[in-house]
Tab-separated table of C-alpha atoms in Angstrom:
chain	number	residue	atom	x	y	z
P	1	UNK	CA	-31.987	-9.670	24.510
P	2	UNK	CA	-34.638	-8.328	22.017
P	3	UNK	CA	-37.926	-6.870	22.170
P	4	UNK	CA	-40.415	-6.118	19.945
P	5	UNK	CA	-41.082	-2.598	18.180
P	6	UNK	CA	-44.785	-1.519	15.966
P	7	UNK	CA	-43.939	1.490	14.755
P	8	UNK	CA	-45.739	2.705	11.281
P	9	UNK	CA	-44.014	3.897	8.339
P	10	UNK	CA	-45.374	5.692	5.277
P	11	UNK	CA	-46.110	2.725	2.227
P	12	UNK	CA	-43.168	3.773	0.346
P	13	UNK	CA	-40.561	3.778	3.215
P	14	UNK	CA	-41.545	0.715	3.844
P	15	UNK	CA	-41.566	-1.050	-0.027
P	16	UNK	CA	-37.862	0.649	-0.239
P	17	UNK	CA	-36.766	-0.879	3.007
P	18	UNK	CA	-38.207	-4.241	2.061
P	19	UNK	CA	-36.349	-3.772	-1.562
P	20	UNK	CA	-32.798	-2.840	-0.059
P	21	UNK	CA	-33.356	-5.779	2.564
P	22	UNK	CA	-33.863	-8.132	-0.309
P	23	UNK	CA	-31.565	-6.859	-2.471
P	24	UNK	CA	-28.767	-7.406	0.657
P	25	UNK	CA	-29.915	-11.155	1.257
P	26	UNK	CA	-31.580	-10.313	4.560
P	27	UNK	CA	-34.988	-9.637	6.125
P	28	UNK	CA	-36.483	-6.055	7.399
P	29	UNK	CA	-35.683	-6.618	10.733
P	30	UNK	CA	-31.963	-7.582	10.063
P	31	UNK	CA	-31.698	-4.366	7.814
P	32	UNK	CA	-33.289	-1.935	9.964
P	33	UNK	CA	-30.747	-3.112	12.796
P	34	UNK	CA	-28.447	-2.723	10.750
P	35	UNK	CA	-29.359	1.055	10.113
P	36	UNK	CA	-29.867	1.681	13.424
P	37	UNK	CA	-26.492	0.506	14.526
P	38	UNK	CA	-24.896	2.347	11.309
P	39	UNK	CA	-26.588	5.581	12.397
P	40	UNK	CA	-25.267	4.779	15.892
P	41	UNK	CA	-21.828	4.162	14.830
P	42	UNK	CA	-21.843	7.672	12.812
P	43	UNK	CA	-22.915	10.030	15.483
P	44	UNK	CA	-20.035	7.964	17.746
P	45	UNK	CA	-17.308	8.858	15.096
P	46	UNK	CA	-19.019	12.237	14.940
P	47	UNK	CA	-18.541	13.096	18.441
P	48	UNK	CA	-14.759	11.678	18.129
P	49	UNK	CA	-14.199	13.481	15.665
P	50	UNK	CA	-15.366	16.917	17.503
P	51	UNK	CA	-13.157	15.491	20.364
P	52	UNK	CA	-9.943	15.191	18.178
P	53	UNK	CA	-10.406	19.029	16.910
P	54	UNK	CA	-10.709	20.238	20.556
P	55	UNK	CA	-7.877	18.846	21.878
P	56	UNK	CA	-5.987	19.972	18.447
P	57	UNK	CA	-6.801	23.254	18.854
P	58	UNK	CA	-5.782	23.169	22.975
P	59	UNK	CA	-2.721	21.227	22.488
P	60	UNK	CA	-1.964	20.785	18.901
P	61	UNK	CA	1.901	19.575	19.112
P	62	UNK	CA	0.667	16.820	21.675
P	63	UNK	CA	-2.005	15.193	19.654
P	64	UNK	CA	0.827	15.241	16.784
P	65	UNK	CA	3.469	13.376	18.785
P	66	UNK	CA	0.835	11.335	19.988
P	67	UNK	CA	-0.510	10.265	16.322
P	68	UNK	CA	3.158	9.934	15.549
P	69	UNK	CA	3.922	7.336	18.548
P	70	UNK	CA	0.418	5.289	17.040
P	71	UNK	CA	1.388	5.556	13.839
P	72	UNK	CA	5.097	4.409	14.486
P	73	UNK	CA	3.560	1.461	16.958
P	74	UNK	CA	1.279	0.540	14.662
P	75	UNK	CA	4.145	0.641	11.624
P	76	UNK	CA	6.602	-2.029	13.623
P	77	UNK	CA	3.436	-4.513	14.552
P	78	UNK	CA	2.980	-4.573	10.757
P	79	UNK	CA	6.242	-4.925	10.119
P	80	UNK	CA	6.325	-7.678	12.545
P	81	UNK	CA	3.361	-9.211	11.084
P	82	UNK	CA	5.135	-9.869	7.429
P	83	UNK	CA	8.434	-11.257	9.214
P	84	UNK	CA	6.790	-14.111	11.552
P	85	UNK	CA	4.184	-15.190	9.297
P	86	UNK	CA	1.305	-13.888	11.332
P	87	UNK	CA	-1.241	-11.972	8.932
């Protein structure tokens, strides 16, 4: 579901936007969601990432065997992957 947003923006914020929009094949509103959802995305990471370095710093030989046992998992699907055919 959508709804509608006026907002004003200063002249030149608004000739750049329509520029990069262009310049990407799209129109303003497709490239301001997309900003807004790439801003969104960022400050999710962000807050991971903050996440990650407290629970290194609490329990730092967990998270390791932990990244290992992903890393290994992850590893053997791959491998997996090549041998059946499956991309």
């Amino acid at each position: 579901m959508t709804k509608p947003v006026n907002m004003r923006l200063p002249a030149d914020l608004l000739a750049a936007a329509e520029l990069a929009a262009e310049d990407d094949g799209v129109t303003l509103a497709v490239f301001v969601t997309r900003a807004i959802e790439e801003k969104l995305l960022r400050s999710e990471f962000d807050r991971h990432a903050r996440m990650v370095d407290a629970a290194a710093a609490a329990a730092p030989s967990r998270l390791l065997r932990r990244s290992r046992a992903i890393r290994d998992g992850l590893a053997t699907w791959k491998a997996a992957q090549r041998f059946d055919g499956s991309p």
